[in-house]
Amino acid sequence: VQLQASGGGLVQAGGSLRLSCAASGSILNFNYMGWYRQATGKQRELVAGVSYAGSSNYADSVKGRFTVSRDNAKNTVYLQMDSLKPEDTAVYYCHARALVNFRLNDYWGQGTQVTVSS
């Protein structure tokens, strides 16, 4: 399984970015797909995620500004980031979880840099 993320970049505070992450490989359905981020000197944290059925959850710091969605037919998850703040600057990692042989397996993308300037 490979997760290919794209869409990061440099944006001014108040701006928007959209991240995409496409999963490829032998797994057809992922129970859960989402995004984590890791800022310099900090631990990786959950940003947002969405289940196969469409139920989503968000970190408190991004509620009302970020929207996570997925296209199950394409095994792709998106993160629309609006009203970006400098504190959103981090490497964003795509994450997917799938049930394989009765075990939950986690998969990670390579990370994409998001930099928000003040």
PDB file of C-alpha atoms in Angstrom:
ATOM      1  CA  VAL A   1       0.000   0.000   0.000  1.00  0.00           C
ATOM      2  CA  GLN A   2       1.259   3.465  -0.896  1.00  0.00           C
ATOM      3  CA  LEU A   3      -0.147   6.817   0.138  1.00  0.00           C
ATOM      4  CA  GLN A   4       0.775   9.714  -2.118  1.00  0.00           C
ATOM      5  CA  ALA A   5       0.094  13.148  -0.672  1.00  0.00           C
ATOM      6  CA  SER A   6       0.119  16.422  -2.543  1.00  0.00           C
ATOM      7  CA  GLY A   7      -1.006  20.020  -2.222  1.00  0.00           C
ATOM      8  CA  GLY A   8       1.273  21.489   0.406  1.00  0.00           C
ATOM      9  CA  GLY A   9       3.044  24.785  -0.007  1.00  0.00           C
ATOM     10  CA  LEU A  10       3.550  28.319   1.256  1.00  0.00           C
ATOM     11  CA  VAL A  11       0.563  30.536   1.931  1.00  0.00           C
ATOM     12  CA  GLN A  12      -0.105  33.743   3.820  1.00  0.00           C
ATOM     13  CA  ALA A  13      -2.130  33.786   6.996  1.00  0.00           C
ATOM     14  CA  GLY A  14      -5.822  33.762   6.192  1.00  0.00           C
ATOM     15  CA  GLY A  15      -5.271  31.852   2.986  1.00  0.00           C
ATOM     16  CA  SER A  16      -6.323  28.376   1.922  1.00  0.00           C
ATOM     17  CA  LEU A  17      -4.734  25.139   0.783  1.00  0.00           C
ATOM     18  CA  ARG A  18      -6.144  21.784  -0.219  1.00  0.00           C
ATOM     19  CA  LEU A  19      -4.275  18.578   0.471  1.00  0.00           C
ATOM     20  CA  SER A  20      -4.967  15.340  -1.345  1.00  0.00           C
ATOM     21  CA  CYS A  21      -3.822  11.823  -0.596  1.00  0.00           C
ATOM     22  CA  ALA A  22      -4.393   8.879  -2.883  1.00  0.00           C
ATOM     23  CA  ALA A  23      -3.961   5.310  -1.683  1.00  0.00           C
ATOM     24  CA  SER A  24      -2.879   2.592  -4.050  1.00  0.00           C
ATOM     25  CA  GLY A  25      -2.164  -1.077  -3.674  1.00  0.00           C
ATOM     26  CA  SER A  26      -3.975  -4.251  -2.783  1.00  0.00           C
ATOM     27  CA  ILE A  27      -6.423  -2.846  -0.244  1.00  0.00           C
ATOM     28  CA  LEU A  28      -9.766  -1.815  -1.702  1.00  0.00           C
ATOM     29  CA  ASN A  29     -11.403  -0.226   1.330  1.00  0.00           C
ATOM     30  CA  PHE A  30      -9.913   1.728   4.197  1.00  0.00           C
ATOM     31  CA  ASN A  31     -11.904   1.913   7.408  1.00  0.00           C
ATOM     32  CA  TYR A  32     -10.445   5.297   8.219  1.00  0.00           C
ATOM     33  CA  MET A  33      -8.436   7.935   6.400  1.00  0.00           C
ATOM     34  CA  GLY A  34      -7.128  11.186   7.720  1.00  0.00           C
ATOM     35  CA  TRP A  35      -4.363  13.634   8.353  1.00  0.00           C
ATOM     36  CA  TYR A  36      -1.806  14.163  11.068  1.00  0.00           C
ATOM     37  CA  ARG A  37       0.727  16.950  11.355  1.00  0.00           C
ATOM     38  CA  GLN A  38       4.034  17.473  13.065  1.00  0.00           C
ATOM     39  CA  ALA A  39       5.512  20.872  13.706  1.00  0.00           C
ATOM     40  CA  THR A  40       9.205  21.325  14.415  1.00  0.00           C
ATOM     41  CA  GLY A  41       9.999  20.222  17.929  1.00  0.00           C
ATOM     42  CA  LYS A  42       6.510  18.888  18.588  1.00  0.00           C
ATOM     43  CA  GLN A  43       4.833  15.513  18.567  1.00  0.00           C
ATOM     44  CA  ARG A  44       2.732  14.328  15.681  1.00  0.00           C
ATOM     45  CA  GLU A  45      -0.927  15.116  16.265  1.00  0.00           C
ATOM     46  CA  LEU A  46      -4.205  14.198  14.660  1.00  0.00           C
ATOM     47  CA  VAL A  47      -5.680  16.957  12.518  1.00  0.00           C
ATOM     48  CA  ALA A  48      -8.781  15.342  11.073  1.00  0.00           C
ATOM     49  CA  GLY A  49     -10.089  12.014   9.904  1.00  0.00           C
ATOM     50  CA  VAL A  50     -13.091  10.438   8.241  1.00  0.00           C
ATOM     51  CA  SER A  51     -14.508   6.943   8.341  1.00  0.00           C
ATOM     52  CA  TYR A  52     -15.589   4.934   5.323  1.00  0.00           C
ATOM     53  CA  ALA A  53     -19.187   5.838   6.167  1.00  0.00           C
ATOM     54  CA  GLY A  54     -18.358   9.542   6.234  1.00  0.00           C
ATOM     55  CA  SER A  55     -18.177  10.250   9.951  1.00  0.00           C
ATOM     56  CA  SER A  56     -15.465  12.823  10.622  1.00  0.00           C
ATOM     57  CA  ASN A  57     -13.547  14.130  13.600  1.00  0.00           C
ATOM     58  CA  TYR A  58     -11.281  17.125  14.069  1.00  0.00           C
ATOM     59  CA  ALA A  59      -8.701  18.519  16.428  1.00  0.00           C
ATOM     60  CA  ASP A  60     -10.155  21.409  18.405  1.00  0.00           C
ATOM     61  CA  SER A  61      -7.554  23.761  16.945  1.00  0.00           C
ATOM     62  CA  VAL A  62      -8.857  23.297  13.392  1.00  0.00           C
ATOM     63  CA  LYS A  63     -12.606  22.958  13.903  1.00  0.00           C
ATOM     64  CA  GLY A  64     -14.517  25.390  11.745  1.00  0.00           C
ATOM     65  CA  ARG A  65     -11.491  26.051   9.521  1.00  0.00           C
ATOM     66  CA  PHE A  66     -10.562  22.645   8.069  1.00  0.00           C
ATOM     67  CA  THR A  67     -12.773  20.163   6.280  1.00  0.00           C
ATOM     68  CA  VAL A  68     -11.852  16.532   5.689  1.00  0.00           C
ATOM     69  CA  SER A  69     -13.537  14.466   3.004  1.00  0.00           C
ATOM     70  CA  ARG A  70     -12.926  11.315   1.026  1.00  0.00           C
ATOM     71  CA  ASP A  71     -13.779   9.668  -2.253  1.00  0.00           C
ATOM     72  CA  ASN A  72     -14.134   5.974  -1.548  1.00  0.00           C
ATOM     73  CA  ALA A  73     -14.178   5.038  -5.216  1.00  0.00           C
ATOM     74  CA  LYS A  74     -10.759   6.639  -5.620  1.00  0.00           C
ATOM     75  CA  ASN A  75      -9.396   5.745  -2.161  1.00  0.00           C
ATOM     76  CA  THR A  76      -8.523   9.393  -1.783  1.00  0.00           C
ATOM     77  CA  VAL A  77      -8.793  11.682   1.225  1.00  0.00           C
ATOM     78  CA  TYR A  78      -8.768  15.466   1.094  1.00  0.00           C
ATOM     79  CA  LEU A  79      -8.139  18.213   3.584  1.00  0.00           C
ATOM     80  CA  GLN A  80      -9.479  21.658   2.768  1.00  0.00           C
ATOM     81  CA  MET A  81      -7.700  24.171   4.966  1.00  0.00           C
ATOM     82  CA  ASP A  82      -9.159  27.666   5.213  1.00  0.00           C
ATOM     83  CA  SER A  83      -8.311  30.648   7.395  1.00  0.00           C
ATOM     84  CA  LEU A  84      -4.826  29.280   7.856  1.00  0.00           C
ATOM     85  CA  LYS A  85      -2.738  30.506  10.753  1.00  0.00           C
ATOM     86  CA  PRO A  86       1.036  30.510  11.283  1.00  0.00           C
ATOM     87  CA  GLU A  87       0.563  27.858  13.963  1.00  0.00           C
ATOM     88  CA  ASP A  88      -0.767  25.510  11.270  1.00  0.00           C
ATOM     89  CA  THR A  89       2.758  25.342   9.860  1.00  0.00           C
ATOM     90  CA  ALA A  90       3.872  21.710   9.929  1.00  0.00           C
ATOM     91  CA  VAL A  91       4.552  18.640   7.878  1.00  0.00           C
ATOM     92  CA  TYR A  92       1.198  17.028   7.152  1.00  0.00           C
ATOM     93  CA  TYR A  93       1.003  13.243   6.929  1.00  0.00           C
ATOM     94  CA  CYS A  94      -1.701  11.235   5.313  1.00  0.00           C
ATOM     95  CA  HIS A  95      -2.880   8.228   7.315  1.00  0.00           C
ATOM     96  CA  ALA A  96      -5.048   5.274   6.464  1.00  0.00           C
ATOM     97  CA  ARG A  97      -6.248   2.320   8.494  1.00  0.00           C
ATOM     98  CA  ALA A  98      -7.515  -0.948   7.088  1.00  0.00           C
ATOM     99  CA  LEU A  99      -8.688  -4.273   8.451  1.00  0.00           C
ATOM    100  CA  VAL A 100      -6.422  -6.933   6.988  1.00  0.00           C
ATOM    101  CA  ASN A 101      -6.662 -10.562   8.083  1.00  0.00           C
ATOM    102  CA  PHE A 102      -8.684  -9.483  11.125  1.00  0.00           C
ATOM    103  CA  ARG A 103      -6.038  -6.974  12.204  1.00  0.00           C
ATOM    104  CA  LEU A 104      -6.081  -3.210  11.906  1.00  0.00           C
ATOM    105  CA  ASN A 105      -3.076  -1.962   9.956  1.00  0.00           C
ATOM    106  CA  ASP A 106      -1.888   1.639   9.750  1.00  0.00           C
ATOM    107  CA  TYR A 107      -0.334   3.167   6.651  1.00  0.00           C
ATOM    108  CA  TRP A 108       1.417   6.521   6.269  1.00  0.00           C
ATOM    109  CA  GLY A 109       2.216   8.868   3.438  1.00  0.00           C
ATOM    110  CA  GLN A 110       5.523  10.642   2.989  1.00  0.00           C
ATOM    111  CA  GLY A 111       4.424  14.013   4.364  1.00  0.00           C
ATOM    112  CA  THR A 112       3.877  17.339   2.696  1.00  0.00           C
ATOM    113  CA  GLN A 113       5.081  20.680   4.059  1.00  0.00           C
ATOM    114  CA  VAL A 114       2.569  23.407   4.823  1.00  0.00           C
ATOM    115  CA  THR A 115       4.020  26.796   5.725  1.00  0.00           C
ATOM    116  CA  VAL A 116       1.829  29.713   6.750  1.00  0.00           C
ATOM    117  CA  SER A 117       3.493  33.107   6.868  1.00  0.00           C
ATOM    118  CA  SER A 118       2.260  35.916   9.087  1.00  0.00           C
TER     119      SER A 118
END
